[in-house]
């Protein structure tokens, strides 16, 4: 099949994928049925926000195209919510990347500006992160589990930079669960945080993972450079350590 990408884009993607030293095995969780309106469970009971999924079919097509273009360097296991066995995605479609703890996810269709970090995360997993040594050391120092939620939209020009940083942070330190949430597809949690513009980042304790709209320890409204984001992550970890001690 073809058609998602023009020949130039496909050629550029092939070059990126050919430089991967090993195969990557992602997971894509989609609904067994396609379109319709999204159904949200009672937030008080902290149920996963599954149900009808308007972009699940497109997510499957994207996964199939990436598998084809990558020549086997990226594979997707496509699962339904009924058989995701312990991965606990909070929304679908859920792209769950090939890290040892499966701690980095994208919820929604990674289109528009969000396509670049969707590709780059695979390069970082395969060939290493591109952060400075000092930023890496700061992120490595965090010993408290954190849950980072990044609210984005496909048109947002600064969102990919923020997603790119936190994805790399999740590779450096697997105590950090990183979720990028497409806010137009999944507006309820964004609304609960009063998100007026994107990027918008909340950092919560990981034990609140199931709680939609859990109280943040830190909030980053808008773009900040990697050095400042790293400091805020460290600050959040220190705050939680004090609370827990």
Coordinates of C-alpha atoms in Angstrom, one line a residue:
X1 CA 0.0 0.0 0.0
X2 CA 1.1 3.6 -0.3
X3 CA -0.3 7.1 -0.2
X4 CA 0.2 8.4 3.3
X5 CA 3.6 10.0 2.5
X6 CA 5.0 11.6 -0.7
X7 CA 8.1 10.0 -2.2
X8 CA 10.5 12.5 -0.7
X9 CA 9.2 12.1 2.8
X10 CA 9.2 8.3 2.4
X11 CA 12.9 8.5 1.3
X12 CA 13.8 10.6 4.3
X13 CA 12.1 8.2 6.6
X14 CA 13.9 5.2 5.1
X15 CA 17.2 6.9 5.7
X16 CA 16.4 7.5 9.4
X17 CA 15.1 3.9 9.9
X18 CA 18.1 2.3 8.1
X19 CA 20.4 3.9 10.7
X20 CA 18.7 2.0 13.6
X21 CA 21.1 -0.7 14.9
X22 CA 18.2 -3.0 16.0
X23 CA 14.6 -3.6 15.5
X24 CA 12.1 -1.7 17.6
X25 CA 8.8 -3.3 18.8
X26 CA 6.1 -0.8 19.6
X27 CA 2.6 -1.5 20.8
X28 CA -0.5 0.2 19.4
X29 CA -3.7 -0.2 21.4
X30 CA -6.9 0.5 19.5
X31 CA -10.6 -0.2 19.8
X32 CA -12.0 -3.2 18.0
X33 CA -14.7 -0.9 16.5
X34 CA -13.8 2.2 14.5
X35 CA -15.6 5.6 14.6
X36 CA -18.3 7.2 16.7
X37 CA -18.2 9.5 19.7
X38 CA -15.8 8.9 22.5
X39 CA -17.2 7.5 25.7
X40 CA -15.7 8.6 29.0
X41 CA -16.1 6.7 32.2
X42 CA -16.9 8.2 35.6
X43 CA -13.7 10.1 36.6
X44 CA -14.3 9.4 40.3
X45 CA -13.8 5.7 39.6
X46 CA -10.6 6.4 37.6
X47 CA -11.6 4.1 34.8
X48 CA -9.6 4.2 31.5
X49 CA -11.1 6.5 28.9
X50 CA -11.7 3.9 26.3
X51 CA -14.8 3.5 24.1
X52 CA -15.4 4.4 20.5
X53 CA -12.3 5.8 18.9
X54 CA -12.6 8.0 15.8
X55 CA -8.8 7.9 14.9
X56 CA -8.1 4.3 15.7
X57 CA -8.4 3.2 12.0
X58 CA -6.0 6.0 11.0
X59 CA -3.6 5.0 13.7
X60 CA -3.6 1.4 12.4
X61 CA -2.9 2.7 8.8
X62 CA 0.0 4.8 10.1
X63 CA 1.5 1.9 12.0
X64 CA 1.2 -0.3 8.9
X65 CA 2.9 2.3 6.7
X66 CA 5.7 2.8 9.2
X67 CA 6.3 -0.9 9.3
X68 CA 6.4 -1.1 5.5
X69 CA 8.7 1.9 5.0
X70 CA 11.1 0.9 7.9
X71 CA 11.7 -2.5 6.2
X72 CA 11.2 -4.3 9.5
X73 CA 13.2 -1.8 11.7
X74 CA 9.9 -0.8 13.5
X75 CA 7.2 -3.3 14.2
X76 CA 3.9 -2.7 15.9
X77 CA 1.9 -5.2 17.9
X78 CA -1.7 -4.1 17.5
X79 CA -3.9 -4.9 20.5
X80 CA -7.5 -4.2 21.6
X81 CA -8.1 -2.7 25.1
X82 CA -9.4 -6.2 26.2
X83 CA -5.9 -7.8 25.7
X84 CA -3.3 -5.2 26.5
X85 CA -2.3 -7.1 29.7
X86 CA -1.0 -4.7 32.2
X87 CA 0.1 -1.9 29.9
X88 CA -2.8 0.3 31.4
X89 CA -3.1 2.9 28.6
X90 CA -5.3 5.7 29.8
X91 CA -6.6 6.6 26.3
X92 CA -6.8 5.1 22.8
X93 CA -5.3 5.0 20.3
X94 CA -2.2 4.5 22.4
X95 CA 1.2 4.3 20.8
X96 CA 3.5 2.7 23.4
X97 CA 7.1 2.9 22.5
X98 CA 9.8 0.2 22.8
X99 CA 11.5 1.1 26.1
X100 CA 12.2 -1.5 28.8
X101 CA 9.4 -0.3 31.1
X102 CA 7.0 0.9 28.3
X103 CA 6.9 4.2 30.1
X104 CA 6.6 6.6 27.0
X105 CA 3.3 6.9 25.2
X106 CA 1.4 9.0 22.7
X107 CA -2.4 9.1 23.0
X108 CA -4.1 10.1 19.8
X109 CA -3.0 10.3 16.1
X110 CA 0.5 11.8 15.8
X111 CA -0.3 14.1 12.9
X112 CA 0.8 17.6 11.9
X113 CA 3.6 19.0 14.1
X114 CA 3.4 15.9 16.3
X115 CA 4.7 13.6 13.6
X116 CA 8.3 14.7 14.0
X117 CA 8.7 13.7 17.7
X118 CA 6.8 10.4 16.9
X119 CA 9.7 9.6 14.5
X120 CA 12.5 11.1 16.7
X121 CA 11.6 9.0 19.7
X122 CA 12.5 5.9 17.8
X123 CA 15.9 7.4 16.9
X124 CA 16.6 8.2 20.5
X125 CA 15.6 4.7 21.7
X126 CA 17.8 3.2 19.0
X127 CA 20.8 5.5 18.9
X128 CA 20.7 7.4 22.2
X129 CA 19.3 10.7 23.3
X130 CA 20.6 14.1 22.2
X131 CA 20.5 16.0 25.5
X132 CA 23.5 17.7 27.0
X133 CA 25.6 15.8 29.6
X134 CA 24.5 18.2 32.4
X135 CA 20.8 17.8 31.6
X136 CA 21.2 14.0 31.4
X137 CA 22.8 14.0 34.9
X138 CA 20.0 16.1 36.4
X139 CA 17.4 13.7 35.0
X140 CA 19.3 10.7 36.1
X141 CA 19.4 12.1 39.7
X142 CA 15.6 11.8 40.1
X143 CA 14.7 8.8 42.2
X144 CA 11.0 9.5 42.8
X145 CA 8.5 8.0 40.3
X146 CA 6.9 10.9 38.3
X147 CA 4.0 11.0 35.8
X148 CA 4.4 13.7 33.1
X149 CA 1.4 14.6 30.9
X150 CA 2.0 16.8 27.9
X151 CA -1.1 18.3 26.3
X152 CA -0.6 19.1 22.6
X153 CA -2.4 19.8 19.4
X154 CA -1.3 19.0 15.8
X155 CA -0.9 22.6 14.8
X156 CA 1.1 23.8 17.8
X157 CA 4.7 24.8 16.7
X158 CA 6.3 24.6 20.2
X159 CA 4.7 21.3 21.3
X160 CA 7.1 19.0 19.4
X161 CA 10.1 20.6 21.2
X162 CA 8.5 20.0 24.6
X163 CA 7.4 16.4 23.7
X164 CA 10.9 15.7 22.3
X165 CA 12.6 16.8 25.6
X166 CA 10.3 14.8 27.9
X167 CA 10.4 11.7 25.6
X168 CA 14.2 11.8 26.0
X169 CA 13.8 12.3 29.8
X170 CA 11.7 9.1 29.9
X171 CA 14.5 7.2 28.1
X172 CA 17.2 8.5 30.5
X173 CA 15.2 7.8 33.6
X174 CA 12.5 5.1 33.5
X175 CA 11.1 6.3 36.9
X176 CA 9.4 8.9 34.7
X177 CA 6.2 7.9 32.9
X178 CA 5.7 10.3 29.9
X179 CA 2.3 10.6 28.2
X180 CA 1.7 13.0 25.3
X181 CA -2.1 13.6 25.1
X182 CA -3.7 15.0 21.9
X183 CA -6.0 17.6 23.6
X184 CA -8.5 17.9 20.7
X185 CA -9.1 14.2 20.7
X186 CA -9.1 13.9 24.5
X187 CA -10.3 17.2 25.9
X188 CA -11.8 16.1 29.3
X189 CA -8.5 15.9 31.2
X190 CA -7.1 19.0 29.5
X191 CA -10.3 20.8 30.6
X192 CA -9.9 19.5 34.2
X193 CA -6.5 21.2 34.3
X194 CA -7.9 24.4 32.8
X195 CA -5.6 24.1 29.7
X196 CA -6.1 27.3 27.7
X197 CA -3.2 26.8 25.3
X198 CA -0.6 24.2 24.5
X199 CA 2.0 22.9 25.2
X200 CA 0.8 22.4 28.8
X201 CA 2.7 20.0 31.0
X202 CA 1.5 18.6 34.4
X203 CA 3.8 16.6 36.7
X204 CA 2.0 14.4 39.2
X205 CA 3.0 11.5 41.5
X206 CA 3.0 8.2 39.7
X207 CA 0.8 6.6 42.3
X208 CA -2.0 8.9 41.0
X209 CA -1.6 7.4 37.5
X210 CA -5.3 6.1 37.3
X211 CA -6.7 9.5 38.5
X212 CA -7.8 11.7 35.6
X213 CA -7.0 15.3 36.5
X214 CA -4.8 14.3 39.5
X215 CA -3.4 17.3 41.5
X216 CA -0.1 18.4 39.9
X217 CA 3.1 18.8 41.9
X218 CA 4.4 21.1 39.1
X219 CA 2.9 22.7 36.0
X220 CA 4.7 24.0 33.0
X221 CA 2.4 26.3 30.9
X222 CA 4.1 26.8 27.6
X223 CA 7.5 26.2 26.1
X224 CA 10.7 26.1 28.2
X225 CA 14.2 25.0 27.1
X226 CA 15.5 21.6 28.2
X227 CA 17.7 23.0 31.0
X228 CA 14.7 24.6 32.7
X229 CA 12.4 21.6 32.2
X230 CA 15.0 19.4 33.7
X231 CA 15.2 21.6 36.8
X232 CA 11.4 21.5 37.2
X233 CA 11.5 17.7 37.0
X234 CA 14.1 17.6 39.7
X235 CA 12.1 20.1 41.8
X236 CA 9.0 17.9 41.4
X237 CA 10.9 14.8 42.5
X238 CA 12.3 16.6 45.5
X239 CA 8.9 17.8 46.6
X240 CA 7.4 14.3 46.4
X241 CA 10.4 12.9 48.3
X242 CA 9.7 15.4 51.1
X243 CA 6.0 14.6 51.1
X244 CA 6.7 10.9 51.3
X245 CA 9.4 11.1 54.0

